[in-house]
Amino acid sequence: MKERRMKQNRMLRKSLLPKNALMSLNEMKGVQISDFTISPSPAGGGFVCSVVVNNIQYEAIGQSKAGAKNFCCEKAIRDIMLQKMLNLRVLKQQQSLKESTASENGDNSNGESKTDNDDSMDVDENQEEDVPMLNLASYAIHKLFCQWESEGFDVPDIVNVLGAAPNSSAPSESQETMDTATDTKVSKTKGQNKNELPENYETLHPATLLCMMRPGIIFEVIETIGQTPNIIQRVKVVVDDNTFIGVGRSKKIARKEAAINACNEIFGTNFVNEVST
């Protein structure tokens, strides 16, 4: 029993990595994210960020551009999670009602009821898998670490403490009380061994890995070719003074392709490019 718990802890340690809101949102399946629009706050002191996620516009204010961007992503994560959990609750209620009705039909319909019940269980399991709890947990851990730092506690680098991937709690200002000194401290920590890949880098999204290894990078859409639905996006990212281009049918795919090209060139990874023609 003890060995099983230790094994489970090791597995969780590799999968539950601290990730800021942008990273967590970017890794959620089926999420469409537009380009971020960031401008100085009209009230002064800070920035206003807006973004469209799954056709819903979000706006947030932060003390820095990264902070405003992450606040926007946090709002999107909140809505996505609440909607998915609501859908799951409704599905379970429907399944419970269906089982109750089937049991009242008597023995004559037992065989048919069992088949229907099996189908409901399959749908239920698929719906549960669609709730991105790992993404939410990764962001929750990141936010908790940021809160501890803002309260004055020295949070050790997770790569040294647990032997996991680098702590992705870069200066994203998950809480507006984080000051410049804290941001600088985290940035310096993440700058150490900047070409040393985490052990489980193959399981990470290429864009997430690139953001971990080079905090603060920016993906920029440089060209949009064609018309809907045959649109091709070209995205660039500058890493270590080198420009890498990604091409895809969506901005998300193009960002991934650019990240793959950068990671393979700079860190010697072996990510495979998708066919984006």
XYZ file of C-alpha atoms in Angstrom:
277
model
C 0.000 0.000 0.000
C 2.826 2.363 0.880
C 4.660 1.566 -2.362
C 1.489 2.246 -4.339
C 1.116 5.668 -2.728
C 4.756 6.472 -3.433
C 4.299 5.474 -7.070
C 1.169 7.611 -7.331
C 3.030 10.567 -5.828
C 5.839 10.173 -8.363
C 3.335 10.126 -11.227
C 1.516 13.181 -9.898
C 4.810 14.984 -9.416
C 5.499 14.643 -13.140
C 2.017 15.596 -14.324
C 1.001 18.264 -11.784
C 3.548 20.926 -12.662
C 2.933 24.551 -11.647
C 1.761 26.432 -14.736
C 0.438 29.945 -15.067
C -3.024 30.666 -16.443
C -1.836 31.187 -20.021
C 0.008 27.860 -20.110
C -2.882 25.979 -18.516
C -5.442 27.500 -20.878
C -3.255 26.858 -23.911
C -3.038 23.137 -23.063
C -6.806 22.632 -22.704
C -8.275 20.653 -25.586
C -10.798 22.320 -27.857
C -10.013 25.860 -26.681
C -9.719 28.596 -29.312
C -7.696 31.643 -28.225
C -7.444 34.864 -30.229
C -4.551 37.299 -30.198
C -4.188 39.343 -27.016
C -4.808 43.088 -27.175
C -2.897 45.006 -24.497
C -2.962 48.761 -23.901
C -2.082 51.123 -21.028
C -4.851 51.493 -18.470
C -6.849 54.741 -18.969
C -6.794 55.195 -15.203
C -3.001 55.018 -15.240
C -0.691 52.542 -13.558
C -1.122 49.216 -15.261
C -2.345 47.608 -18.445
C -5.675 46.491 -19.864
C -5.740 43.162 -21.695
C -8.552 41.696 -23.784
C -8.791 38.314 -25.505
C -11.487 36.168 -27.099
C -11.649 32.561 -25.881
C -14.208 30.243 -27.482
C -16.078 33.276 -28.887
C -16.313 34.960 -25.464
C -14.412 38.204 -24.841
C -12.517 38.639 -21.584
C -10.913 41.795 -20.210
C -8.654 42.285 -17.211
C -6.297 44.842 -15.674
C -2.843 44.037 -14.303
C 0.201 45.887 -13.043
C 2.189 44.422 -15.935
C 1.342 43.129 -19.395
C 1.986 39.552 -18.271
C -0.206 40.074 -15.223
C -3.120 41.444 -17.254
C -2.789 38.598 -19.735
C -2.869 35.954 -17.013
C -5.868 37.559 -15.314
C -7.740 37.274 -18.635
C -6.777 33.627 -18.946
C -7.844 32.941 -15.367
C -11.334 34.273 -16.115
C -11.534 32.035 -19.177
C -10.390 28.989 -17.185
C -13.036 29.746 -14.560
C -15.858 29.871 -17.110
C -14.668 26.778 -18.983
C -14.379 24.711 -15.817
C -17.728 25.825 -14.380
C -19.524 25.098 -17.656
C -17.958 21.658 -18.025
C -18.765 20.734 -14.424
C -22.343 21.952 -14.901
C -22.661 19.800 -18.021
C -21.351 16.814 -16.092
C -23.840 17.370 -13.261
C -26.749 17.548 -15.712
C -25.535 14.383 -17.414
C -25.386 12.518 -14.111
C -28.896 13.678 -13.210
C -30.205 12.453 -16.556
C -28.455 9.130 -16.103
C -29.872 8.716 -12.592
C -33.391 9.469 -13.835
C -32.987 7.006 -16.680
C -31.810 4.244 -14.340
C -34.707 4.924 -11.967
C -37.228 4.744 -14.805
C -35.695 1.527 -16.128
C -35.908 -0.175 -12.731
C -39.642 0.561 -12.567
C -40.317 -1.146 -15.894
C -39.971 -4.621 -14.385
C -38.073 -7.730 -15.362
C -39.366 -7.753 -18.946
C -37.163 -4.831 -19.923
C -34.055 -5.821 -17.948
C -31.982 -6.711 -20.996
C -32.786 -3.511 -22.844
C -32.265 -1.398 -19.735
C -28.830 -2.897 -19.195
C -27.779 -1.969 -22.720
C -29.026 1.586 -22.316
C -27.278 1.838 -18.949
C -23.973 0.702 -20.462
C -24.291 3.379 -23.159
C -24.962 6.018 -20.504
C -21.893 4.942 -18.563
C -19.736 5.296 -21.686
C -21.050 8.820 -22.280
C -20.531 9.662 -18.607
C -16.902 8.509 -18.680
C -16.210 10.514 -21.841
C -17.763 13.601 -20.255
C -15.644 13.182 -17.117
C -12.489 12.893 -19.215
C -13.472 16.163 -20.915
C -13.178 18.091 -17.617
C -9.522 19.298 -17.611
C -8.796 18.795 -13.915
C -5.029 18.432 -14.447
C -4.863 21.835 -16.142
C -6.852 23.396 -13.322
C -4.690 21.720 -10.670
C -1.465 22.912 -12.331
C -2.702 26.492 -12.287
C -3.972 26.178 -8.709
C -0.519 25.038 -7.564
C 1.129 27.891 -9.450
C -1.229 30.439 -7.923
C -0.681 29.074 -4.416
C 3.106 29.342 -4.827
C 2.704 32.945 -6.011
C 0.535 33.711 -2.995
C 3.161 32.324 -0.630
C 5.844 34.424 -2.329
C 3.693 37.556 -2.097
C 3.363 36.906 1.649
C 7.146 36.966 1.989
C 7.915 33.241 2.008
C 10.849 31.882 0.026
C 9.427 29.152 -2.228
C 12.276 26.821 -3.313
C 12.690 25.995 -6.977
C 10.620 22.888 -7.633
C 13.230 21.477 -10.018
C 15.715 21.273 -7.142
C 13.254 20.149 -4.479
C 11.249 17.542 -6.390
C 13.367 16.835 -9.437
C 10.436 17.860 -11.623
C 10.184 20.325 -14.462
C 11.214 23.934 -13.877
C 8.709 25.931 -11.873
C 6.539 27.741 -14.379
C 5.579 30.381 -11.841
C 7.430 33.027 -13.804
C 6.677 36.671 -13.089
C 3.063 36.413 -14.240
C 1.653 38.420 -11.304
C -1.105 35.966 -10.415
C -1.735 38.349 -7.540
C -1.346 42.084 -7.940
C 0.496 42.302 -4.618
C 3.589 40.629 -6.084
C 6.289 43.290 -6.280
C 9.196 43.791 -8.644
C 11.669 42.190 -6.276
C 9.714 38.935 -6.242
C 9.421 38.938 -10.021
C 13.158 39.470 -10.399
C 13.954 36.686 -7.946
C 11.797 34.178 -9.832
C 13.264 35.209 -13.176
C 16.826 34.706 -11.927
C 15.941 31.290 -10.525
C 14.491 30.190 -13.824
C 17.500 31.492 -15.690
C 19.800 28.910 -14.118
C 20.656 25.885 -16.307
C 18.551 27.475 -19.009
C 19.296 24.726 -21.558
C 18.716 21.796 -19.199
C 15.449 20.121 -20.164
C 13.084 18.611 -17.587
C 13.039 14.821 -17.459
C 9.513 14.538 -18.836
C 9.732 17.244 -21.486
C 8.260 14.888 -24.127
C 4.896 14.995 -22.326
C 4.710 18.799 -22.398
C 3.145 20.943 -25.096
C 6.034 22.456 -27.149
C 4.802 26.007 -26.465
C 4.623 25.262 -22.736
C 8.155 23.867 -22.735
C 9.454 26.893 -24.624
C 7.778 29.280 -22.157
C 9.301 27.340 -19.269
C 12.783 27.448 -20.755
C 12.549 31.046 -21.961
C 10.037 32.998 -19.831
C 8.648 36.137 -21.423
C 8.793 35.090 -25.073
C 6.080 36.451 -27.361
C 4.383 34.721 -30.295
C 3.452 37.161 -33.053
C 1.118 36.595 -36.004
C 2.967 37.919 -39.043
C 0.664 36.888 -41.882
C -2.818 35.560 -42.579
C -3.262 33.993 -46.018
C -6.527 33.073 -47.746
C -10.156 33.324 -46.746
C -12.391 31.337 -44.409
C -12.403 28.360 -44.209
C -9.106 28.011 -46.093
C -6.985 30.313 -43.944
C -3.283 29.782 -43.312
C -1.644 31.539 -40.347
C 2.061 32.336 -40.041
C 3.425 32.974 -36.539
C 6.919 33.903 -35.431
C 8.728 33.759 -32.108
C 12.151 35.208 -31.316
C 14.292 33.079 -28.993
C 17.940 33.837 -28.201
C 18.014 36.381 -31.056
C 16.856 33.726 -33.536
C 13.499 33.907 -35.334
C 11.394 30.782 -35.754
C 8.325 30.540 -37.990
C 5.296 28.312 -37.630
C 2.541 27.728 -40.192
C -0.894 26.238 -39.585
C -4.605 26.383 -40.315
C -5.150 28.134 -36.989
C -3.094 30.457 -34.804
C -2.870 27.771 -32.134
C -1.371 25.242 -34.561
C 0.985 27.864 -35.985
C 2.197 28.780 -32.481
C 2.811 25.112 -31.753
C 4.787 24.702 -34.988
C 6.932 27.749 -34.200
C 7.594 26.385 -30.704
C 8.533 22.984 -32.146
C 11.039 24.579 -34.514
C 12.560 26.621 -31.687
C 12.783 23.727 -29.215
C 14.263 21.321 -31.754
C 16.873 23.859 -32.844
C 17.893 25.314 -29.470
C 17.363 22.446 -27.033
C 17.819 19.453 -29.342
C 14.328 18.061 -28.756
C 12.660 15.720 -31.215
C 9.153 17.127 -31.490
C 7.442 16.213 -34.769
C 5.861 18.921 -36.909
C 2.264 18.471 -37.982
C 1.295 18.597 -41.630
C -0.196 22.084 -41.993
C -0.844 22.507 -45.656
